[in-house]
Amino acid sequence: MAEAPQKPLLRVVMCSPRGFCAGVVRAIESVERALAIYGAPVYVRHEIVHNRYVVESLKAKGAIFVEDLAEVPDDGAPVIFSAHGVPRSIPEEAAKRGLFALDATCPLVTKVHREAEIHFRRGREIVLIGHAGHPEVVGTMGQLPAGAITLVQSLADVERFVPRDDGNLAYVTQTTLSVEDTGTMVEALKARFPNIVGPHKEDICYATTNRQAAVKRVAPIVDAMIVVGAPNSSNSQRLKEVAERAGCPRAILVQRGADIDWGFFDGVTSIGVTAGASAPEVLVEEVLGAFADRYALEIETVSAAEEDMFFPLPRPLREEQAAE
Ligand code: SF4
């Protein structure tokens, strides 16, 4: 019998940390816990986290995803707000209708909401560095009356920005931005408005920072970088950009093992692998499995940080848990 041809060798460098962050774990557990306590259906406003696999798995367990509170019936079923946060009008509307709302907004996003509120109370005009249309940006801007926050997305926006009073300004940022780009925009804001106040560093969260730091280390030493994550996941998109900028000749976002465009990896002898904060490790394993079908893998890990962040579940779920 003829021997099977030997698979080509592929060096695989795993980025650490990668994948789920504490805010995503909390959000997913909130839905699972609510399903276990109250039974199906549990309504979830917006994708609980930006990952189709996660959303489909929760749908299979009885979660119903809606974009509008109007789609939630007044029958006592819980409605959960996603990790990205919501404008203030949403919990207000839920309270007015007597809906049983559970807020799975990541505590690090809530922290940005509180910062913005404090600046507003102190009479400051607020600049938000972020991406238009992202639910986190919609949620942060929706904490305050229209006009209180101006969104800037680029250096050009910073240059164009005309404040009402340039001596009374503050800035906040989206949590999932590129550390480097945001640093540059903050510098530009400070150069134009030396008295602008802001957070100690910026509001980019620990998970975004650590995942980008790991990619920066791995990108220059591999032929291609794979980011397991969804196209609508801001932090996954940033990881791909960071890899490209850190000198990786090819970087690609992959959602599932079956989606891999093998032509992209022609001639590649080493790959780096990371995952966005909303991508489960099971999908990383699936992607590695697809590579293992074609290559003999030599796997190593490069670590940029240790993580032990944990956020407790929203209070009503914690209390139910304690009462059991
Ligand atoms: S990426 Fe950061 S801000 Fe977003 S859910 Fe995770 S920990 Fe929270």
XYZ file of C-alpha atoms and ligand atoms in Angstrom:
332
model
C 0.000 0.000 0.000
C 1.365 3.461 -0.915
C 2.247 5.675 2.041
C 0.178 8.863 2.497
C 2.229 11.903 1.386
C 3.808 13.716 4.324
C 2.079 16.912 5.329
C 4.139 20.104 5.046
C 5.376 21.510 8.343
C 3.640 24.659 9.664
C 4.895 26.634 12.662
C 1.937 27.993 14.626
C 2.490 30.775 17.145
C -0.500 31.211 19.480
C -1.020 34.706 20.882
C -1.810 34.898 24.578
C -4.074 36.293 25.817
C -6.673 35.835 23.072
C -10.420 35.326 22.851
C -13.025 35.845 25.552
C -12.611 38.759 27.956
C -14.284 39.087 31.358
C -17.066 41.312 29.958
C -17.992 38.781 27.283
C -17.941 35.870 29.743
C -20.248 37.829 32.045
C -22.653 38.733 29.222
C -22.940 35.168 27.925
C -23.302 33.756 31.443
C -26.025 36.320 32.122
C -28.124 34.918 29.268
C -27.405 31.303 30.238
C -28.164 31.979 33.891
C -31.404 33.828 33.035
C -32.495 30.887 30.870
C -31.737 28.468 33.725
C -33.581 30.548 36.362
C -36.566 31.919 34.448
C -36.833 29.461 31.539
C -37.143 30.259 27.835
C -37.699 32.607 26.217
C -35.213 35.199 27.382
C -35.058 38.271 25.141
C -31.708 39.844 24.303
C -31.497 43.311 22.819
C -28.837 43.228 20.095
C -26.290 40.406 19.664
C -25.168 39.763 23.251
C -21.585 39.795 21.911
C -20.505 40.142 18.284
C -20.132 36.485 17.394
C -22.584 34.483 15.289
C -21.596 31.126 16.832
C -22.304 32.438 20.338
C -25.603 33.983 19.246
C -26.752 30.797 17.464
C -25.807 28.649 20.497
C -27.874 30.867 22.803
C -30.773 30.902 20.312
C -30.769 27.104 20.419
C -31.149 27.308 24.220
C -34.151 29.649 24.001
C -32.769 33.186 23.710
C -34.598 35.498 21.294
C -32.496 38.312 19.849
C -34.231 41.591 19.020
C -32.990 44.995 17.883
C -35.920 46.957 19.301
C -37.609 46.799 22.707
C -40.945 47.005 20.866
C -40.336 43.360 19.869
C -40.332 42.265 23.544
C -43.804 41.255 24.805
C -45.198 42.470 28.154
C -45.425 38.973 29.596
C -42.742 39.086 32.306
C -40.000 37.426 30.254
C -36.596 38.975 30.989
C -34.876 41.229 28.472
C -31.093 41.470 28.612
C -29.036 44.405 27.312
C -25.862 43.426 25.461
C -22.255 43.845 26.654
C -21.842 46.936 24.420
C -24.165 49.061 26.546
C -27.327 50.934 25.620
C -28.469 54.558 25.454
C -30.192 55.735 28.638
C -33.536 55.822 26.789
C -33.594 51.999 26.598
C -33.702 51.154 30.344
C -36.067 54.120 30.754
C -38.442 52.685 28.159
C -38.154 49.221 29.732
C -38.992 50.663 33.172
C -41.970 52.582 31.751
C -43.340 49.354 30.272
C -42.603 47.389 33.453
C -40.270 44.990 31.602
C -37.934 42.792 33.628
C -34.607 44.171 32.343
C -31.173 42.739 33.091
C -28.177 44.831 32.135
C -25.197 42.844 30.805
C -23.295 46.002 29.803
C -19.597 45.381 30.484
C -18.603 47.213 33.691
C -15.712 48.796 31.759
C -18.213 50.325 29.320
C -20.382 51.489 32.239
C -17.257 53.140 33.660
C -16.970 55.231 30.458
C -20.670 56.152 30.757
C -20.065 57.369 34.323
C -16.971 59.365 33.267
C -19.001 61.099 30.556
C -21.764 61.904 33.049
C -19.297 63.412 35.521
C -17.726 65.616 32.801
C -21.209 66.725 31.744
C -22.198 67.598 35.324
C -19.043 69.680 35.584
C -20.147 71.616 32.529
C -17.554 70.173 30.138
C -18.106 69.606 26.435
C -17.153 66.003 25.681
C -15.250 64.500 22.754
C -15.722 60.762 22.195
C -13.050 58.948 20.186
C -14.778 56.006 18.510
C -16.452 54.532 15.442
C -19.821 55.897 14.283
C -22.638 53.384 14.435
C -20.904 50.894 16.754
C -23.421 49.985 19.488
C -20.967 50.989 22.224
C -20.661 54.473 20.708
C -24.438 54.732 20.314
C -24.782 53.706 23.983
C -22.175 56.141 25.280
C -23.530 59.077 23.264
C -27.025 58.163 24.436
C -26.090 58.662 28.108
C -26.348 62.417 27.670
C -28.600 64.884 25.832
C -27.993 65.340 22.094
C -25.097 67.725 21.434
C -23.321 67.028 24.751
C -20.861 64.625 23.082
C -19.066 65.093 19.755
C -17.768 61.944 18.072
C -14.336 62.089 16.441
C -13.217 59.148 14.314
C -9.946 60.364 12.820
C -7.140 62.895 13.091
C -8.955 64.936 10.438
C -12.031 65.031 12.710
C -9.833 66.239 15.588
C -8.461 69.049 13.382
C -11.970 70.023 12.241
C -13.524 69.998 15.710
C -14.727 73.442 16.826
C -15.610 73.472 20.534
C -18.004 75.893 22.149
C -15.363 76.751 24.802
C -11.880 75.339 24.247
C -10.971 75.814 27.919
C -13.679 73.458 29.153
C -13.277 70.179 27.328
C -13.028 66.482 28.210
C -12.541 63.309 26.203
C -13.569 59.673 26.586
C -12.940 56.749 24.205
C -14.532 53.545 22.958
C -13.045 50.535 24.784
C -12.069 48.449 21.752
C -9.970 50.841 19.661
C -6.405 50.551 18.398
C -4.136 51.578 21.292
C -1.739 53.255 18.864
C -4.307 55.213 16.804
C -6.115 56.370 19.914
C -2.840 57.510 21.493
C -2.155 59.603 18.394
C -5.637 61.144 18.466
C -5.370 61.930 22.181
C -2.007 63.619 21.530
C -3.577 65.663 18.720
C -6.457 66.699 20.998
C -4.017 67.708 23.749
C -1.890 69.657 21.273
C -4.930 71.654 20.150
C -6.568 71.912 23.570
C -3.895 71.741 26.298
C -6.509 71.975 29.075
C -8.622 69.037 27.874
C -9.267 66.523 30.656
C -9.479 62.781 30.191
C -8.887 59.425 31.799
C -5.468 58.573 33.251
C -4.522 56.662 30.058
C -7.477 56.188 27.760
C -10.623 54.093 28.109
C -9.351 51.224 25.988
C -9.930 48.171 28.168
C -7.356 45.725 29.526
C -8.548 42.963 27.161
C -8.155 45.084 24.026
C -4.737 46.306 25.195
C -3.410 42.827 26.048
C -4.673 41.161 22.866
C -3.093 43.891 20.736
C 0.191 43.627 22.702
C 0.386 39.867 22.015
C -0.318 40.379 18.303
C 2.420 43.038 18.117
C 4.935 40.497 19.412
C 3.877 37.675 17.129
C 3.131 39.558 13.887
C 6.779 40.306 12.952
C 7.869 36.661 13.339
C 5.218 34.888 11.224
C 4.274 34.824 7.531
C 0.550 35.265 8.191
C -1.742 36.157 11.096
C -5.195 34.692 11.626
C -7.679 36.573 13.767
C -10.586 34.347 14.735
C -13.499 36.737 15.023
C -16.489 38.363 13.377
C -16.376 41.201 10.827
C -18.678 43.328 13.046
C -16.412 42.843 16.072
C -14.476 46.076 16.564
C -11.680 44.542 18.622
C -11.201 41.692 16.085
C -10.870 44.192 13.231
C -8.318 46.160 15.261
C -6.262 42.978 15.875
C -6.037 42.442 12.114
C -4.905 46.058 11.600
C -2.368 45.797 14.442
C -0.889 42.641 12.847
C -0.535 44.364 9.475
C 1.083 47.425 11.002
C 3.435 45.338 13.133
C 4.915 43.935 9.950
C 2.936 40.790 9.202
C 2.736 40.509 5.408
C -0.715 38.852 5.475
C -3.483 39.108 8.077
C -6.974 37.694 7.784
C -10.167 37.525 9.824
C -11.666 34.023 9.954
C -15.049 33.172 11.501
C -15.063 29.366 11.191
C -12.724 26.566 10.067
C -14.842 26.014 6.964
C -14.415 29.684 5.909
C -10.634 29.502 5.459
C -9.440 30.715 2.057
C -6.537 28.302 1.546
C -5.151 30.285 -1.405
C -4.334 33.050 1.095
C -1.824 30.717 2.794
C 0.105 29.674 -0.339
C 3.814 29.518 0.464
C 3.287 30.247 4.150
C 5.483 28.290 6.601
C 4.438 30.008 9.844
C 1.203 31.515 11.127
C 0.190 33.497 14.192
C -3.226 32.842 15.735
C -5.298 35.137 17.908
C -9.000 35.660 18.576
C -11.173 38.689 19.238
C -12.646 39.170 22.713
C -16.017 37.823 21.543
C -14.667 34.667 19.826
C -14.894 31.426 21.814
C -11.843 29.153 22.105
C -13.817 26.321 20.490
C -13.632 28.285 17.204
C -9.857 28.708 17.596
C -9.640 24.925 18.015
C -11.818 24.424 14.950
C -9.506 26.641 12.872
C -6.426 24.820 14.191
C -8.138 21.515 13.347
C -8.636 22.671 9.748
C -4.899 23.491 9.529
C -3.996 20.157 11.149
C -5.856 18.375 8.293
C -3.388 19.911 5.801
C -0.201 20.562 7.745
C 1.940 19.003 10.447
C 1.629 21.660 13.144
C 4.426 22.775 15.438
C 2.639 24.862 18.062
C 4.164 27.391 20.460
C 2.727 30.268 22.519
C 3.883 33.864 22.949
C 2.372 35.586 25.958
C 2.108 39.343 26.472
C 0.148 39.396 29.740
C -1.525 37.271 32.399
C -5.230 37.949 32.922
C -7.391 37.188 35.952
C -10.159 39.760 35.504
C -13.615 38.644 36.663
C -16.899 40.524 36.720
C -19.798 39.279 38.868
C -23.163 38.701 37.176
C -25.840 41.437 37.212
C -27.337 41.703 40.703
C -30.741 39.969 40.181
C -28.981 36.919 38.738
C -26.473 36.884 41.600
C -29.274 37.106 44.170
C -31.199 34.237 42.543
C -28.011 32.203 42.530
C -27.429 32.910 46.226
C -31.039 32.009 47.088
C -30.766 28.565 45.436
S -13.641 44.044 25.170
Fe -13.225 45.126 27.095
S -14.919 46.593 27.322
Fe -15.532 45.078 25.763
S -16.668 43.519 26.913
Fe -14.511 42.867 26.868
S -13.604 43.683 28.769
Fe -15.517 44.760 28.416
